Amino acid sequence: MALRRILHYPDPLLRQVSQPVAEIDDEIRELARDMAETMYAAPGVGLAAPQVGVLKRLIVLDCARQDEAPQLMTAVNPEILEGAGEINEEEGCLSVPSYYARVVRQPEVRVRFLNLDGAVVEMNAEGLLAVAFQHEIDHLNGVLFVDHLSSLKKSLFKKKYKKILEQKQEEL
Ligand code: NI
């Protein structure tokens, strides 16, 4: 297992559309393990393969609360079949460090994906897990959570993020 480097906005790889996984082989299983390790180390509740520079449709999630046992989910070629409702919760992203903003999402979604054994899984996700699926699947389509902000908030984000990046430079 190995930690992978997480790409940060505005890395152009984060804007690419990822390709479906054709076969779940050792390379995909190793990538999934590395992504889980990288997510837990960050720490974060979700990570998509393009965030570590691999343009494949693979995500890992763990939305268990701190008082619960870990619930790692690995989803290959995930898709949202349907969704309902509307919530507006604060989100962050490991590829957009130190920035958080409210995003409108659906609190209930039905998702379909392959697990690492190649079995088709269909399940309902609610709350944080539903939001995480939407956020991570967005990554597979080159979309970041800040893309969902209004144009005013987006320009505020760009100004603030520029400062965040400058501060990070000084820390190095
Ligand atoms: Ni993200």
Tab-separated table of N, CA and C and ligand atoms in Angstrom, residues 51 93-94 135-136 139, ligand 1:
chain	number	residue	atom	x	y	z
A	51	GLN	N	-8.574	12.479	-8.437
A	51	GLN	CA	-7.899	13.331	-7.446
A	51	GLN	C	-6.481	12.858	-7.159
A	93	CYS	N	-13.357	19.733	0.094
A	93	CYS	CA	-12.808	18.775	-0.854
A	93	CYS	C	-11.303	18.699	-0.644
A	94	LEU	N	-10.768	17.483	-0.635
A	94	LEU	CA	-9.327	17.334	-0.431
A	94	LEU	C	-8.530	17.993	-1.561
A	135	HIS	N	-20.836	14.167	-4.700
A	135	HIS	CA	-19.575	14.920	-4.768
A	135	HIS	C	-18.499	14.107	-5.502
A	136	GLU	N	-18.378	12.821	-5.151
A	136	GLU	CA	-17.301	12.009	-5.753
A	136	GLU	C	-17.602	11.669	-7.214
A	139	HIS	N	-16.558	14.375	-9.402
A	139	HIS	CA	-15.116	14.342	-9.721
A	139	HIS	C	-14.847	13.504	-10.971
B	1	NI	NI	-13.738	16.358	-3.606
